[in-house]
Amino acid sequence: MCSGCESGVSDVCGSYADKIAVVNVGEIFQNMPAREAVAKQLENEFKSRATELQNLEKDLQSRVEKLRRDGATMKQSDREKQEKELMTKRDQFAEKAQKFEEDNRRRQMEERNKILSRIQDSIKSVAAKEGYDVVIDANAVAYAKDSIDITSQVQKQVK
């Protein structure tokens, strides 16, 4: 018996896990066909907004170039008007680009979490079926025998 168990200092003494497994969640995630399908889905979902941003950027670039080219020969009031319009367009572009990035990042995280949830469910299923008490991500372990690696079993289950 552990020292300290008799005095009630430690409750750890008899609580060691009987059966431990490791799983490489990152490898499973990278090999999932659903990941590629989701990437294409998101690309299509954001395609029109990406195109709109590209067009706005081209418009901004052409306005900047026109102002550089013609600014010296313009009346000051016309040049100031063009500069003000350019600043407004630049601000609109920056705001739309930021919103696009935020929305894109949010959707990617949503879809990533859905896939990870499926992987987690498969890990639980394999662990229960094989009688594992603890399953640890392989990236958090310095060494593990191949015999306790359940990555391939989980990968088969999750597809």
mmCIF file of C-alpha atoms in Angstrom:
data_model
loop_
_atom_site.group_PDB
_atom_site.id
_atom_site.type_symbol
_atom_site.label_atom_id
_atom_site.label_comp_id
_atom_site.label_asym_id
_atom_site.label_seq_id
_atom_site.Cartn_x
_atom_site.Cartn_y
_atom_site.Cartn_z
ATOM 1 C CA MET A 1 0.000 0.000 0.000
ATOM 2 C CA CYS A 2 1.170 3.548 -0.711
ATOM 3 C CA SER A 3 2.396 5.679 2.105
ATOM 4 C CA GLY A 4 -0.255 8.202 2.934
ATOM 5 C CA CYS A 5 -3.170 5.972 1.882
ATOM 6 C CA GLU A 6 -3.787 4.831 5.413
ATOM 7 C CA SER A 7 -3.935 8.394 6.646
ATOM 8 C CA GLY A 8 -6.358 9.445 3.892
ATOM 9 C CA VAL A 9 -3.855 11.904 2.424
ATOM 10 C CA SER A 10 -3.908 10.356 -1.045
ATOM 11 C CA ASP A 11 -6.838 8.984 -3.000
ATOM 12 C CA VAL A 12 -4.616 8.108 -5.949
ATOM 13 C CA CYS A 13 -3.345 4.772 -4.675
ATOM 14 C CA GLY A 14 -5.883 2.438 -6.222
ATOM 15 C CA SER A 15 -7.023 4.528 -9.143
ATOM 16 C CA TYR A 16 -4.498 3.637 -11.831
ATOM 17 C CA ALA A 17 -6.023 2.980 -15.265
ATOM 18 C CA ASP A 18 -6.064 -0.637 -16.289
ATOM 19 C CA LYS A 19 -5.906 -0.204 -20.047
ATOM 20 C CA ILE A 20 -4.452 2.783 -21.927
ATOM 21 C CA ALA A 21 -4.437 3.510 -25.667
ATOM 22 C CA VAL A 22 -3.029 6.238 -27.878
ATOM 23 C CA VAL A 23 -4.567 7.752 -30.993
ATOM 24 C CA ASN A 24 -3.186 10.226 -33.513
ATOM 25 C CA VAL A 25 -6.116 12.630 -33.935
ATOM 26 C CA GLY A 26 -4.168 14.892 -36.310
ATOM 27 C CA GLU A 27 -3.406 12.019 -38.673
ATOM 28 C CA ILE A 28 -7.041 10.924 -38.697
ATOM 29 C CA PHE A 29 -8.183 14.497 -39.349
ATOM 30 C CA GLN A 30 -5.737 14.930 -42.242
ATOM 31 C CA ASN A 31 -6.808 11.660 -43.863
ATOM 32 C CA MET A 32 -10.548 12.227 -43.663
ATOM 33 C CA PRO A 33 -12.233 12.561 -47.065
ATOM 34 C CA ALA A 34 -14.818 14.837 -45.446
ATOM 35 C CA ARG A 35 -12.092 17.417 -44.815
ATOM 36 C CA GLU A 36 -11.499 17.930 -48.543
ATOM 37 C CA ALA A 37 -15.230 18.028 -49.266
ATOM 38 C CA VAL A 38 -15.703 20.662 -46.572
ATOM 39 C CA ALA A 39 -12.840 22.733 -47.981
ATOM 40 C CA LYS A 40 -14.512 22.739 -51.416
ATOM 41 C CA GLN A 41 -17.888 23.558 -49.844
ATOM 42 C CA LEU A 42 -16.411 26.529 -47.994
ATOM 43 C CA GLU A 43 -14.585 27.709 -51.101
ATOM 44 C CA ASN A 44 -17.878 27.708 -53.003
ATOM 45 C CA GLU A 45 -19.672 29.362 -50.090
ATOM 46 C CA PHE A 46 -17.233 32.289 -50.061
ATOM 47 C CA LYS A 47 -16.422 32.449 -53.782
ATOM 48 C CA SER A 48 -18.730 35.366 -54.650
ATOM 49 C CA ARG A 49 -17.482 37.464 -51.748
ATOM 50 C CA ALA A 50 -13.853 36.688 -52.645
ATOM 51 C CA THR A 51 -14.512 37.748 -56.238
ATOM 52 C CA GLU A 52 -16.187 40.943 -55.033
ATOM 53 C CA LEU A 53 -13.142 41.750 -52.883
ATOM 54 C CA GLN A 54 -10.785 41.104 -55.792
ATOM 55 C CA ASN A 55 -12.820 43.454 -57.989
ATOM 56 C CA LEU A 56 -12.842 46.129 -55.295
ATOM 57 C CA GLU A 57 -9.077 45.792 -54.933
ATOM 58 C CA LYS A 58 -8.569 46.170 -58.696
ATOM 59 C CA ASP A 59 -10.818 49.230 -58.697
ATOM 60 C CA LEU A 60 -8.810 50.744 -55.843
ATOM 61 C CA GLN A 61 -5.537 50.071 -57.622
ATOM 62 C CA SER A 62 -6.754 51.680 -60.832
ATOM 63 C CA ARG A 63 -8.034 54.728 -58.915
ATOM 64 C CA VAL A 64 -4.683 55.092 -57.127
ATOM 65 C CA GLU A 65 -2.831 54.786 -60.424
ATOM 66 C CA LYS A 66 -5.118 57.344 -62.100
ATOM 67 C CA LEU A 67 -4.615 59.778 -59.221
ATOM 68 C CA ARG A 68 -0.832 59.353 -59.426
ATOM 69 C CA ARG A 69 -0.860 59.797 -63.165
ATOM 70 C CA ASP A 70 -3.323 62.700 -63.413
ATOM 71 C CA GLY A 71 -3.113 64.249 -59.938
ATOM 72 C CA ALA A 72 -0.491 66.838 -60.844
ATOM 73 C CA THR A 73 -2.592 68.210 -63.716
ATOM 74 C CA MET A 74 -5.954 68.197 -61.894
ATOM 75 C CA LYS A 75 -7.534 71.158 -60.237
ATOM 76 C CA GLN A 76 -6.915 71.008 -56.501
ATOM 77 C CA SER A 77 -10.643 70.636 -55.746
ATOM 78 C CA ASP A 78 -10.915 67.697 -58.185
ATOM 79 C CA ARG A 79 -7.810 66.068 -56.746
ATOM 80 C CA GLU A 80 -9.101 66.461 -53.172
ATOM 81 C CA LYS A 81 -12.457 65.007 -54.228
ATOM 82 C CA GLN A 82 -10.697 62.015 -55.833
ATOM 83 C CA GLU A 83 -8.515 61.524 -52.755
ATOM 84 C CA LYS A 84 -11.567 61.614 -50.473
ATOM 85 C CA GLU A 85 -13.407 59.072 -52.659
ATOM 86 C CA LEU A 86 -10.299 56.885 -52.680
ATOM 87 C CA MET A 87 -10.034 56.964 -48.891
ATOM 88 C CA THR A 88 -13.732 56.083 -48.573
ATOM 89 C CA LYS A 89 -13.344 53.163 -51.016
ATOM 90 C CA ARG A 90 -10.206 52.000 -49.210
ATOM 91 C CA ASP A 91 -12.043 52.028 -45.867
ATOM 92 C CA GLN A 92 -14.988 50.120 -47.372
ATOM 93 C CA PHE A 93 -12.609 47.567 -48.846
ATOM 94 C CA ALA A 94 -10.780 47.112 -45.531
ATOM 95 C CA GLU A 95 -14.060 46.661 -43.659
ATOM 96 C CA LYS A 96 -15.374 44.104 -46.177
ATOM 97 C CA ALA A 97 -12.056 42.245 -46.217
ATOM 98 C CA GLN A 98 -11.991 42.034 -42.417
ATOM 99 C CA LYS A 99 -15.603 40.800 -42.281
ATOM 100 C CA PHE A 100 -14.825 38.245 -44.998
ATOM 101 C CA GLU A 101 -11.822 36.931 -43.043
ATOM 102 C CA GLU A 102 -13.799 36.731 -39.804
ATOM 103 C CA ASP A 103 -16.721 34.903 -41.453
ATOM 104 C CA ASN A 104 -14.407 32.548 -43.313
ATOM 105 C CA ARG A 105 -12.417 31.743 -40.160
ATOM 106 C CA ARG A 106 -15.634 31.201 -38.153
ATOM 107 C CA ARG A 107 -17.077 28.816 -40.760
ATOM 108 C CA GLN A 108 -13.813 26.899 -41.012
ATOM 109 C CA MET A 109 -13.783 26.443 -37.234
ATOM 110 C CA GLU A 110 -17.422 25.297 -37.253
ATOM 111 C CA GLU A 111 -16.722 22.668 -39.898
ATOM 112 C CA ARG A 112 -13.443 21.625 -38.249
ATOM 113 C CA ASN A 113 -15.241 21.141 -34.947
ATOM 114 C CA LYS A 114 -17.903 18.984 -36.635
ATOM 115 C CA ILE A 115 -15.195 16.699 -38.025
ATOM 116 C CA LEU A 116 -13.339 16.591 -34.695
ATOM 117 C CA SER A 117 -16.598 15.704 -32.963
ATOM 118 C CA ARG A 118 -17.040 12.754 -35.333
ATOM 119 C CA ILE A 119 -13.483 11.660 -34.589
ATOM 120 C CA GLN A 120 -14.099 11.992 -30.839
ATOM 121 C CA ASP A 121 -17.264 9.874 -31.106
ATOM 122 C CA SER A 122 -15.309 7.203 -32.983
ATOM 123 C CA ILE A 123 -12.541 7.251 -30.369
ATOM 124 C CA LYS A 124 -15.120 6.720 -27.631
ATOM 125 C CA SER A 125 -16.744 3.906 -29.580
ATOM 126 C CA VAL A 126 -13.457 2.062 -30.234
ATOM 127 C CA ALA A 127 -12.307 2.610 -26.646
ATOM 128 C CA ALA A 128 -15.552 1.221 -25.265
ATOM 129 C CA LYS A 129 -15.520 -1.757 -27.633
ATOM 130 C CA GLU A 130 -11.870 -2.582 -26.832
ATOM 131 C CA GLY A 131 -12.192 -1.896 -23.106
ATOM 132 C CA TYR A 132 -9.778 1.037 -22.835
ATOM 133 C CA ASP A 133 -10.020 3.171 -19.717
ATOM 134 C CA VAL A 134 -7.917 6.053 -21.054
ATOM 135 C CA VAL A 135 -7.133 7.214 -24.596
ATOM 136 C CA ILE A 136 -4.385 9.819 -25.030
ATOM 137 C CA ASP A 137 -3.499 11.789 -28.148
ATOM 138 C CA ALA A 138 -0.294 10.313 -29.596
ATOM 139 C CA ASN A 139 1.209 13.808 -29.894
ATOM 140 C CA ALA A 140 1.098 14.153 -26.099
ATOM 141 C CA VAL A 141 3.054 10.951 -25.472
ATOM 142 C CA ALA A 142 6.820 10.577 -25.657
ATOM 143 C CA TYR A 143 6.627 6.819 -26.249
ATOM 144 C CA ALA A 144 3.937 4.193 -26.702
ATOM 145 C CA LYS A 145 3.993 0.620 -27.962
ATOM 146 C CA ASP A 146 2.415 0.144 -31.373
ATOM 147 C CA SER A 147 0.125 -2.427 -29.813
ATOM 148 C CA ILE A 148 -1.767 0.283 -27.911
ATOM 149 C CA ASP A 149 -2.132 2.640 -30.911
ATOM 150 C CA ILE A 150 -5.788 2.594 -31.998
ATOM 151 C CA THR A 151 -5.429 5.210 -34.753
ATOM 152 C CA SER A 152 -6.177 2.795 -37.612
ATOM 153 C CA GLN A 153 -9.226 1.376 -35.820
ATOM 154 C CA VAL A 154 -10.614 4.859 -35.204
ATOM 155 C CA GLN A 155 -9.864 5.860 -38.798
ATOM 156 C CA LYS A 156 -11.877 2.911 -40.121
ATOM 157 C CA GLN A 157 -14.757 3.722 -37.771
ATOM 158 C CA VAL A 158 -14.927 7.455 -38.513
ATOM 159 C CA LYS A 159 -15.223 7.118 -42.304
#
